[in-house]
Amino acid sequence: MYELKIALRQVLSRKKQTLFAILAVALAVAVITMMMAMISGFQDELVTSSIENNPHIVISPQDEEEEVIHLYRYTSAMISEKEGVIAVSPKYLGQAALEYRDNAEGVSLQGVDPMAEESVMRVNEDVVKGDLMTLVHTRYGILLGDQLAENLEVNVGDQVNVVFPGSQTTSFKVIGLIHTGTAADEVTAYARLDSIQDFFNEPGVVSTIGVRVADPYQADIIAGSIERETGLDAVSWSEANAAILSLLESRAIFANIFYFLIYGIAGFGIANTLITIVAQRTREIGILKAMGTSQKSIMLVFLFQSMILGAAGLVLGTILGYIATIALQSYEIEIPQETYFGLQTLPLEVEPLNFVYAAFFAFIVNILSGIYPARKAAKLDPVKAIESA
Amino acid sequence: MTDESTVIELKNLTKVYQNGVEFRALDNANLRIEKGEFVAIVGPSGSGKSTLMHLIGLLDTPSSGTLLIDGKDVTKMSDKERSGMRNRILGFVFQYHHLLPDFTALENVMMPLLIAGKSREKAKNVAEELLEKVGLEGRMDHRPGELSGGQNQRVAIARALSCSPAIVLGDEPTGNLDTKSGDMIYELLRQLNREYNQTFIVVTHNDDLASKADKIIRLVDGKITVR
């Protein structure tokens, strides 16, 4: 491989030129990996919060007039048999008032099977006092959002009254507090499904069924098949968050245009460097031809040079990009909350695949930008090349 | 009809440059050069000496006529075939040494062998032997910038000979050197010619040197006169 040897020598003998060409590629790769870290960090954050804070699929009665799901035990059992479904949690939702001493607050009561709800929603992650599982053996236990508890001035262990017109006022014991960090903390209360059904005099029915699936990206397909089989309305998380997801997608298009431009600039940098090298080395190219180097080999010499510059640049660039991303991550740039869906700091995600993509495309761009100068060199007329001063 | 000893044969070889005006750099040249001959090409500048060299050296293509090298018609060959011939059958020594500046004397001499696909080991042995022959055994690891003009030209000669070419072409190989080094280089070429029985074709302005050749080809306005 004398072509590679010549390429290496020529690259190494022009240290400054080489350095600048490498830096151009490195900066492009670094900027792109950082951009990718921001975008995928942002996307991950939104997707994670959509996936974690909501059931992957919510099943509700299809008919507008029908407010409840009958035969929910059978339906739940059937859904939980489906492939890809991890957990199913039927839920009765009702509005009521909570009273403690002189305080009263409106609440959104969620009647759940604690085990099932935990499997679907991971409620316990947000439980700051007590345990959701205590509900299993506490018929009249209730968990309150921490804001709600504060407003009612109740504590764990206190008894609160649940009041609803037409229902018998029932006393529940506060067994835990929940903090999600959202407005839901002011209105949410969890209790056992059977207690809530009894309270509202609606035994045997639920309002919704939450479903957790193994692969959230399969949720759409599974939701579709649930709809077909049960005749109920099944909405996946991605359908429910369609607006945000399409916003993310359009952002991705702009990001790709941006990457394309950056790569273009870096590519022109490489091409320019190589054109200069070819111009400076014209006579040597002629001599190599006189010695019997074929056009193909001359092309190889210069393609190797662009590959060497590109490879060095992308290695340096990914390192720079990684360091910069880590640095930015630890700096935790604050962003205005209302702009970005409640995110408090700029999320950055170090995704190894992004580095592979950035480096791969940088390399492709390098080879592409090497082709023109390399062809130019290969096509040089040896006589003119040798006689050029 | 080409006999065994003929190494180069030109039949009505013509090169016309069309640069606005038509210029016949080589006009209907017919010539036969035998194996082992030392041929000097002389003539005023612009008479077509270099054009002839470039055509024989496969660096340029004729406008018409045929050129046989080693009995093969080279005018219809592909770039790959022509570069292969340049590599294996032809050796060039230019007026200026034209060594690759980033490589040492040894590496420069090895280069044609590496292009030919020879192993590094083999190339190194041949190159060392040749550099000794041209009297540069102590300068093998020097780069062209660290050698004198005469020394570089000797490296260039060693390079031209590295693939044991049948034909060595010199385009005023001593033109850039002082008389003493020039004579030395010329003697060296003559000596190598006798030793290896290679064909040497040398363009020169120096009548003194030309007179020592086996054959002198005089070119005037692109036409050949053999003496």
XYZ file of C-alpha atoms in Angstrom:
616
model
C 0.000 0.000 0.000
C 2.426 2.647 -1.121
C -0.559 4.920 -1.813
C -1.304 5.098 1.900
C 2.339 5.711 2.686
C 2.518 8.633 0.282
C -0.772 9.994 1.619
C 0.498 9.836 5.194
C 3.785 11.534 4.336
C 2.067 14.312 2.449
C -0.411 14.899 5.252
C 2.283 14.894 7.918
C 4.590 17.216 6.029
C 2.001 20.021 6.047
C 1.381 20.255 9.740
C -0.501 23.544 9.923
C -2.661 22.877 6.909
C -3.435 19.438 8.261
C -4.224 20.807 11.697
C -6.712 23.334 10.370
C -8.432 20.786 8.161
C -8.724 18.407 11.097
C -10.047 21.166 13.343
C -12.740 22.056 10.801
C -14.026 18.495 10.815
C -13.617 18.190 14.576
C -15.642 21.336 15.261
C -18.394 20.220 12.922
C -18.622 16.844 14.603
C -18.451 18.390 18.078
C -21.230 20.888 17.355
C -23.395 18.222 15.795
C -22.953 15.760 18.654
C -23.851 18.526 21.118
C -26.933 19.448 19.118
C -27.912 15.820 18.986
C -27.413 15.499 22.735
C -29.744 18.451 23.294
C -32.398 17.251 20.908
C -32.408 13.670 22.028
C -32.189 14.766 25.655
C -35.220 16.916 25.137
C -37.086 14.248 23.252
C -36.219 11.582 25.792
C -37.355 13.820 28.607
C -40.719 14.461 26.983
C -41.271 10.909 25.912
C -40.209 9.586 29.298
C -42.552 11.912 31.107
C -45.388 10.972 28.760
C -44.674 7.307 29.191
C -43.986 7.329 32.911
C -46.737 9.650 34.062
C -49.526 8.156 32.023
C -50.713 4.682 31.235
C -49.386 3.606 27.863
C -52.928 2.935 26.787
C -56.112 4.287 28.352
C -59.301 2.378 27.666
C -62.577 4.202 28.102
C -66.202 3.554 27.138
C -66.706 4.179 23.481
C -70.240 5.402 23.476
C -70.524 9.046 24.484
C -73.595 8.326 26.597
C -72.044 5.377 28.319
C -69.908 6.648 31.167
C -68.655 3.406 32.607
C -67.168 0.121 31.515
C -69.239 -2.896 32.460
C -67.821 -6.369 32.819
C -64.429 -4.798 33.474
C -63.046 -7.913 35.161
C -63.565 -9.974 32.049
C -62.220 -7.208 29.783
C -59.171 -6.632 31.990
C -58.386 -10.328 32.073
C -58.690 -10.520 28.320
C -56.429 -7.518 27.746
C -53.811 -8.760 30.166
C -53.603 -11.960 28.122
C -52.586 -9.961 25.049
C -49.041 -10.135 23.835
C -46.891 -7.190 24.908
C -49.192 -6.187 27.758
C -47.472 -6.094 31.139
C -50.166 -4.827 33.448
C -53.796 -3.738 33.434
C -55.428 -1.488 35.998
C -59.171 -0.822 36.058
C -60.005 2.430 37.764
C -63.107 4.204 38.975
C -62.841 7.989 38.747
C -65.191 10.246 40.607
C -65.428 13.805 41.869
C -66.206 14.324 45.546
C -65.419 16.590 48.458
C -63.024 15.856 51.282
C -63.727 17.270 54.702
C -61.384 17.526 57.638
C -62.524 19.588 60.607
C -63.543 22.935 59.075
C -61.690 22.446 55.808
C -63.164 21.062 52.622
C -61.562 20.474 49.219
C -62.860 19.089 45.949
C -60.952 16.004 44.883
C -60.618 13.685 41.994
C -61.053 10.300 43.611
C -59.296 7.408 42.030
C -60.529 4.007 43.008
C -57.804 1.532 42.173
C -56.569 -1.945 42.772
C -53.271 -0.996 44.461
C -51.229 -3.841 42.988
C -52.544 -3.316 39.471
C -52.250 0.461 39.629
C -48.690 0.217 40.902
C -47.795 -2.085 38.004
C -49.278 0.325 35.456
C -48.396 3.729 36.906
C -45.513 3.167 39.340
C -47.415 5.308 41.843
C -45.125 4.361 44.693
C -42.272 6.324 43.115
C -44.223 9.474 43.959
C -45.393 8.372 47.397
C -43.511 10.464 49.917
C -45.153 9.214 53.079
C -46.673 5.804 53.691
C -47.089 3.167 51.017
C -49.647 2.513 48.301
C -49.577 -1.169 49.243
C -51.072 -0.423 52.650
C -54.344 -0.001 50.733
C -54.355 -3.720 50.046
C -55.352 -4.428 53.636
C -56.960 -1.092 54.481
C -60.515 -1.058 53.174
C -61.050 2.588 54.064
C -57.598 3.999 53.539
C -56.769 6.957 51.313
C -53.593 8.495 49.860
C -53.657 12.240 49.224
C -51.646 14.598 47.063
C -49.313 16.471 49.416
C -50.723 19.860 48.408
C -54.229 18.634 49.041
C -53.223 17.348 52.476
C -51.633 20.682 53.260
C -54.755 22.544 52.191
C -56.893 20.288 54.361
C -54.327 20.454 57.161
C -54.391 16.715 57.569
C -51.589 14.316 58.330
C -51.005 10.635 57.887
C -53.170 8.821 60.433
C -55.995 11.387 60.441
C -59.534 10.479 59.389
C -61.126 12.455 56.537
C -64.731 12.378 55.358
C -65.601 11.841 51.727
C -68.792 13.623 50.793
C -70.917 13.332 47.669
C -74.579 14.178 47.165
C -76.614 11.006 47.197
C -73.815 8.970 48.703
C -73.340 8.090 52.294
C -70.563 10.164 53.799
C -67.727 7.789 54.510
C -64.690 8.188 56.712
C -61.268 7.268 55.263
C -57.948 7.062 57.088
C -55.062 8.983 55.497
C -52.334 6.395 54.981
C -49.937 8.210 52.644
C -48.963 11.339 50.765
C -48.086 11.688 47.102
C -45.840 14.249 45.466
C -45.672 14.341 41.660
C -44.605 17.951 41.347
C -47.603 18.787 39.177
C -50.977 20.429 39.735
C -52.433 16.958 40.332
C -51.018 17.086 43.869
C -53.799 19.514 44.807
C -56.696 17.306 43.765
C -55.671 13.674 43.641
C -56.734 11.041 46.129
C -56.231 7.291 45.807
C -58.433 4.733 47.520
C -59.420 1.125 46.979
C -61.539 0.404 43.934
C -64.197 -1.538 45.876
C -64.532 1.235 48.495
C -65.005 3.884 45.825
C -67.431 1.755 43.830
C -69.463 1.257 46.994
C -69.262 4.919 47.847
C -70.668 5.949 44.462
C -73.124 3.022 44.442
C -71.662 1.759 41.224
C -70.501 -1.767 42.003
C -69.157 -3.791 39.073
C -68.175 -0.909 36.820
C -65.076 1.239 36.241
C -64.418 4.491 34.353
C -61.202 3.569 32.592
C -58.720 0.763 32.281
C -55.039 1.722 32.197
C -52.633 -0.553 30.356
C -48.866 -0.795 30.538
C -47.057 -2.452 27.648
C -43.539 -3.832 27.382
C -42.511 -1.659 24.433
C -44.147 1.787 24.550
C -43.519 2.157 20.818
C -45.862 -0.774 20.211
C -48.646 0.933 22.159
C -50.393 2.197 19.009
C -50.665 -1.255 17.519
C -51.806 -2.846 20.756
C -54.372 -0.070 21.317
C -55.755 -0.730 17.853
C -56.196 -4.406 18.484
C -57.826 -3.754 21.884
C -60.339 -1.460 20.184
C -61.187 -4.100 17.629
C -61.591 -6.873 20.172
C -63.445 -5.063 22.947
C -65.347 -2.389 21.104
C -64.068 0.086 23.694
C -62.090 3.246 23.033
C -58.316 2.690 23.463
C -55.947 5.642 23.216
C -52.196 5.154 23.259
C -49.792 7.608 24.891
C -48.457 8.671 21.502
C -51.962 9.367 20.247
C -52.703 11.344 23.386
C -49.480 13.341 22.951
C -49.651 13.592 19.185
C -49.231 17.365 19.171
C -46.004 17.330 21.150
C -44.608 14.419 19.176
C -45.277 16.090 15.844
C -43.613 19.231 17.165
C -40.573 17.116 18.014
C -40.607 15.647 14.545
C -40.631 19.025 12.837
C -37.784 20.098 15.086
C -35.868 17.052 13.946
C -36.272 18.118 10.325
C -34.824 21.543 11.059
C -32.010 19.944 13.014
C -31.202 17.712 10.055
C -31.054 20.684 7.703
C -28.721 22.329 10.185
C -26.489 19.234 10.366
C -26.437 19.065 6.608
C -25.198 22.646 6.395
C -22.523 22.116 9.022
C -21.296 18.987 7.288
C -21.333 20.883 4.013
C -19.123 23.581 5.454
C -16.705 21.032 6.909
C -16.729 19.145 3.617
C -15.827 22.258 1.664
C -13.017 22.837 4.149
C -11.590 19.405 3.424
C -12.096 19.786 -0.318
C -10.369 23.150 -0.223
C -7.412 21.771 1.701
C -7.060 18.912 -0.738
C -7.350 21.171 -3.774
C -4.530 23.232 -2.313
C -2.479 20.104 -1.695
C -3.092 18.911 -5.244
C -2.021 22.319 -6.579
C 1.106 22.293 -4.446
C 1.917 18.727 -5.337
C 1.215 18.925 -9.040
C 4.774 18.187 -10.032
C 5.055 15.296 -7.618
C 1.863 13.858 -9.068
C 3.445 14.080 -12.515
C 6.558 12.315 -11.245
C 4.511 9.591 -9.614
C 2.779 9.102 -12.934
C 6.121 8.949 -14.745
C 7.175 6.258 -12.293
C 4.142 4.249 -13.327
C 1.492 5.206 -10.794
C -1.906 4.668 -12.412
C -4.738 7.204 -12.280
C -6.534 4.920 -9.879
C -3.584 4.919 -7.496
C -3.207 8.695 -7.665
C -6.870 8.959 -6.783
C -6.313 6.621 -3.883
C -3.429 8.738 -2.594
C -5.703 11.744 -2.292
C -8.747 9.860 -1.082
C -6.536 8.424 1.642
C -5.490 11.925 2.567
C -9.078 13.045 2.940
C -9.795 9.910 4.940
C -6.843 10.539 7.225
C -7.903 14.147 7.791
C -11.492 13.061 8.251
C -10.721 10.211 10.623
C -8.489 12.387 12.784
C -11.123 15.120 12.732
C -13.991 12.903 13.723
C -12.056 11.244 16.528
C -11.089 14.647 17.900
C -14.612 15.922 17.248
C -16.392 13.144 19.106
C -14.036 13.598 22.051
C -14.632 17.358 22.048
C -18.362 16.863 21.630
C -18.465 14.375 24.472
C -16.513 16.610 26.838
C -18.615 19.637 25.924
C -21.854 17.712 26.431
C -20.747 16.374 29.810
C -19.642 19.875 30.790
C -22.985 21.384 29.752
C -24.835 18.617 31.530
C -23.135 19.340 34.825
C -23.644 23.064 34.369
C -27.439 22.532 34.196
C -28.522 25.438 32.080
C -31.801 26.798 33.368
C -34.569 27.381 30.900
C -37.815 29.296 31.289
C -40.402 26.768 32.445
C -43.308 27.901 30.337
C -41.243 27.582 27.141
C -40.464 23.922 27.476
C -43.345 22.003 28.940
C -42.291 22.334 32.530
C -38.679 21.252 32.097
C -36.465 23.127 34.477
C -33.016 22.580 33.002
C -31.856 21.844 29.520
C -31.821 18.074 29.297
C -28.764 16.612 27.554
C -28.603 12.982 26.664
C -25.289 11.338 25.839
C -26.492 8.805 23.317
C -23.611 6.666 21.976
C -25.481 6.032 18.748
C -25.552 9.780 18.064
C -21.764 9.860 18.142
C -21.660 6.943 15.746
C -24.059 8.741 13.398
C -22.166 12.028 13.565
C -18.831 10.318 12.974
C -20.188 8.126 10.208
C -21.664 11.024 8.282
C -18.546 13.099 8.813
C -16.531 10.300 7.281
C -18.871 9.984 4.316
C -18.737 13.746 3.784
C -14.956 13.585 3.886
C -14.748 10.905 1.272
C -17.227 12.765 -0.921
C -15.307 16.003 -0.621
C -12.092 14.155 -1.398
C -13.418 12.818 -4.696
C -13.218 16.023 -6.708
C -9.616 16.926 -5.781
C -8.561 13.280 -6.133
C -10.077 13.042 -9.610
C -8.465 16.327 -10.521
C -5.102 14.943 -9.446
C -5.635 11.653 -11.262
C -6.556 13.399 -14.509
C -3.543 15.708 -14.508
C -1.548 15.597 -17.708
C 1.809 14.166 -16.579
C 3.847 16.306 -18.950
C 2.223 19.539 -17.830
C 2.360 18.403 -14.208
C 6.092 17.701 -14.336
C 6.857 20.935 -16.151
C 4.772 23.037 -13.735
C 7.027 25.018 -11.448
C 8.839 -7.720 -39.366
C 10.162 -6.093 -36.208
C 13.325 -7.869 -35.374
C 14.247 -8.991 -31.874
C 16.802 -6.326 -31.206
C 14.554 -3.370 -31.977
C 13.221 -1.913 -28.760
C 11.568 1.256 -30.006
C 10.019 1.867 -33.367
C 8.300 5.032 -34.585
C 6.171 4.911 -37.715
C 5.014 8.263 -39.065
C 4.675 9.466 -35.514
C 3.116 12.919 -35.403
C 2.162 15.190 -32.571
C 0.129 18.267 -33.330
C -0.758 20.856 -30.710
C -3.934 22.772 -31.381
C -3.578 25.888 -29.362
C -5.476 28.243 -31.584
C -2.767 27.770 -34.152
C -1.741 24.323 -35.322
C 1.762 23.450 -34.238
C 3.409 20.273 -35.482
C 5.770 19.476 -32.619
C 6.706 16.180 -34.183
C 6.207 15.682 -37.882
C 6.007 12.215 -39.411
C 8.891 10.814 -37.428
C 10.260 7.392 -38.387
C 12.894 5.891 -36.182
C 14.186 2.601 -34.920
C 16.249 2.225 -31.771
C 18.094 -0.994 -31.005
C 18.477 -2.678 -27.675
C 21.469 -1.439 -25.716
C 21.995 1.684 -27.811
C 22.978 4.980 -26.248
C 21.122 7.579 -28.231
C 21.527 11.335 -27.967
C 18.761 13.621 -29.157
C 19.952 17.082 -30.096
C 18.436 20.117 -31.687
C 17.502 23.723 -30.975
C 14.861 24.441 -28.380
C 11.347 24.039 -29.687
C 12.488 21.458 -32.206
C 10.396 18.711 -30.612
C 13.019 16.950 -28.482
C 10.905 16.929 -25.357
C 7.780 15.971 -27.292
C 9.613 12.955 -28.674
C 10.813 12.016 -25.199
C 7.330 12.372 -23.731
C 5.827 10.238 -26.470
C 8.412 7.494 -26.061
C 8.026 7.806 -22.293
C 4.241 7.293 -22.604
C 3.618 10.566 -20.831
C 1.927 11.973 -23.911
C -0.133 10.507 -26.733
C 0.588 11.035 -30.438
C -1.903 12.676 -32.797
C -1.236 10.050 -35.439
C 1.200 7.305 -36.373
C 2.277 4.302 -34.370
C 4.785 3.797 -31.633
C 6.000 0.303 -30.847
C 7.811 -0.336 -27.601
C 9.113 -3.843 -27.104
C 7.112 -4.761 -30.174
C 3.801 -3.588 -28.686
C 1.669 -0.788 -30.056
C 1.402 1.545 -27.109
C -0.794 4.158 -28.767
C -3.968 2.216 -28.126
C -3.311 1.215 -24.547
C -5.445 2.093 -21.509
C -4.125 4.259 -18.694
C -3.544 1.161 -16.590
C -1.482 -0.565 -19.287
C 0.478 2.581 -20.033
C 1.279 3.225 -16.368
C 2.282 -0.403 -16.033
C 4.712 0.042 -18.941
C 6.069 3.273 -17.512
C 6.698 1.428 -14.314
C 8.326 -1.722 -15.665
C 9.935 -0.834 -18.987
C 10.743 2.854 -18.733
C 12.943 4.857 -16.411
C 13.013 8.644 -16.369
C 15.737 11.098 -15.431
C 14.648 14.696 -15.730
C 16.585 17.926 -15.951
C 15.638 18.637 -12.382
C 15.841 15.613 -10.109
C 12.097 15.650 -9.245
C 12.489 13.494 -6.184
C 9.602 13.311 -3.715
C 10.621 15.838 -1.056
C 8.993 14.018 1.868
C 10.883 10.798 1.290
C 14.514 9.849 1.873
C 16.875 8.945 -0.953
C 16.358 5.273 -0.197
C 12.562 5.596 -0.146
C 12.607 7.544 -3.399
C 14.538 4.774 -5.104
C 12.247 2.158 -3.572
C 9.099 3.907 -4.800
C 8.936 2.499 -8.373
C 9.487 -0.985 -6.963
C 6.670 -0.498 -4.458
C 4.451 0.819 -7.258
C 5.325 -2.369 -9.149
C 4.035 -4.317 -6.166
C 7.379 -5.616 -4.941
C 7.802 -6.347 -1.246
C 9.453 -3.727 0.972
C 12.276 -6.132 1.663
C 13.023 -6.689 -2.004
C 12.632 -2.998 -2.834
C 15.019 -2.032 -0.060
C 17.699 -4.451 -1.215
C 17.531 -3.292 -4.816
C 17.469 0.384 -3.810
C 20.484 0.009 -1.529
C 22.443 -1.743 -4.207
C 21.641 0.965 -6.751
C 22.474 3.802 -4.379
C 25.841 2.176 -3.731
C 26.366 1.941 -7.464
C 25.822 5.673 -7.906
C 28.134 6.363 -4.975
C 25.606 7.406 -2.319
C 25.973 4.595 0.183
C 26.391 7.081 3.032
C 23.437 9.302 2.085
C 20.552 6.865 1.882
C 18.553 8.321 4.744
C 18.898 11.935 3.625
C 15.964 13.753 2.114
C 16.376 15.629 -1.178
C 16.617 18.925 0.721
C 19.739 17.680 2.482
C 21.581 16.634 -0.675
C 23.422 18.599 -3.351
C 22.147 18.928 -6.925
C 24.570 16.326 -8.223
C 23.743 13.927 -5.419
C 20.024 14.318 -5.997
C 20.494 13.688 -9.689
C 22.338 10.496 -8.849
C 19.446 9.446 -6.619
C 17.130 10.192 -9.548
C 19.250 7.941 -11.783
C 19.137 5.164 -9.220
C 15.365 5.615 -9.082
C 15.073 5.451 -12.883
C 17.010 2.168 -12.865
C 15.253 0.559 -9.914
C 12.794 -1.554 -11.911
C 15.550 -2.594 -14.361
C 13.799 -0.814 -17.231
C 14.583 -1.751 -20.812
C 14.704 1.921 -21.710
C 16.075 4.831 -19.694
C 15.012 8.294 -20.815
C 16.996 11.360 -19.827
C 15.602 14.821 -20.541
C 18.735 16.953 -20.250
C 19.765 15.023 -17.149
C 22.890 17.114 -16.710
C 21.355 20.428 -17.749
C 21.075 21.802 -14.250
C 24.504 20.758 -13.046
C 27.937 22.339 -13.253
C 30.275 20.902 -15.878
C 32.121 18.668 -13.451
C 29.024 17.039 -11.932
C 27.453 16.946 -15.387
C 30.341 15.002 -16.817
C 30.276 12.665 -13.850
C 26.567 11.967 -14.274
C 27.032 11.445 -17.987
C 29.882 9.012 -17.394
C 27.733 7.207 -14.871
C 24.918 6.821 -17.380
C 27.325 5.568 -20.033
C 28.842 3.095 -17.604
C 25.435 1.784 -16.519
C 24.447 1.489 -20.160
C 27.433 -0.743 -20.860
C 26.992 -2.717 -17.687
C 23.288 -3.539 -17.978
C 22.840 -3.316 -21.766
C 19.840 -1.016 -21.254
C 18.786 1.380 -23.947
C 19.513 5.012 -23.084
C 17.891 7.938 -24.837
C 19.199 11.274 -23.670
C 18.206 14.761 -24.745
C 21.127 17.128 -24.506
C 22.253 20.573 -25.584
C 25.844 19.643 -25.072
C 27.461 18.593 -28.404
C 30.492 17.324 -26.547
C 28.377 14.838 -24.644
C 26.304 13.981 -27.682
C 29.396 13.036 -29.627
C 30.035 10.218 -27.169
C 26.702 8.554 -27.981
C 26.203 5.560 -30.279
C 23.650 7.412 -32.311
C 22.718 11.061 -32.566
C 19.239 12.058 -33.574
C 18.977 15.629 -34.711
C 15.599 17.273 -34.630
C 14.732 20.383 -36.578
C 11.175 21.723 -36.604
C 9.807 18.377 -35.566
C 11.611 16.452 -38.288
C 14.237 13.775 -37.604
C 17.673 13.557 -39.127
C 19.623 10.486 -38.061
C 23.368 10.731 -38.188
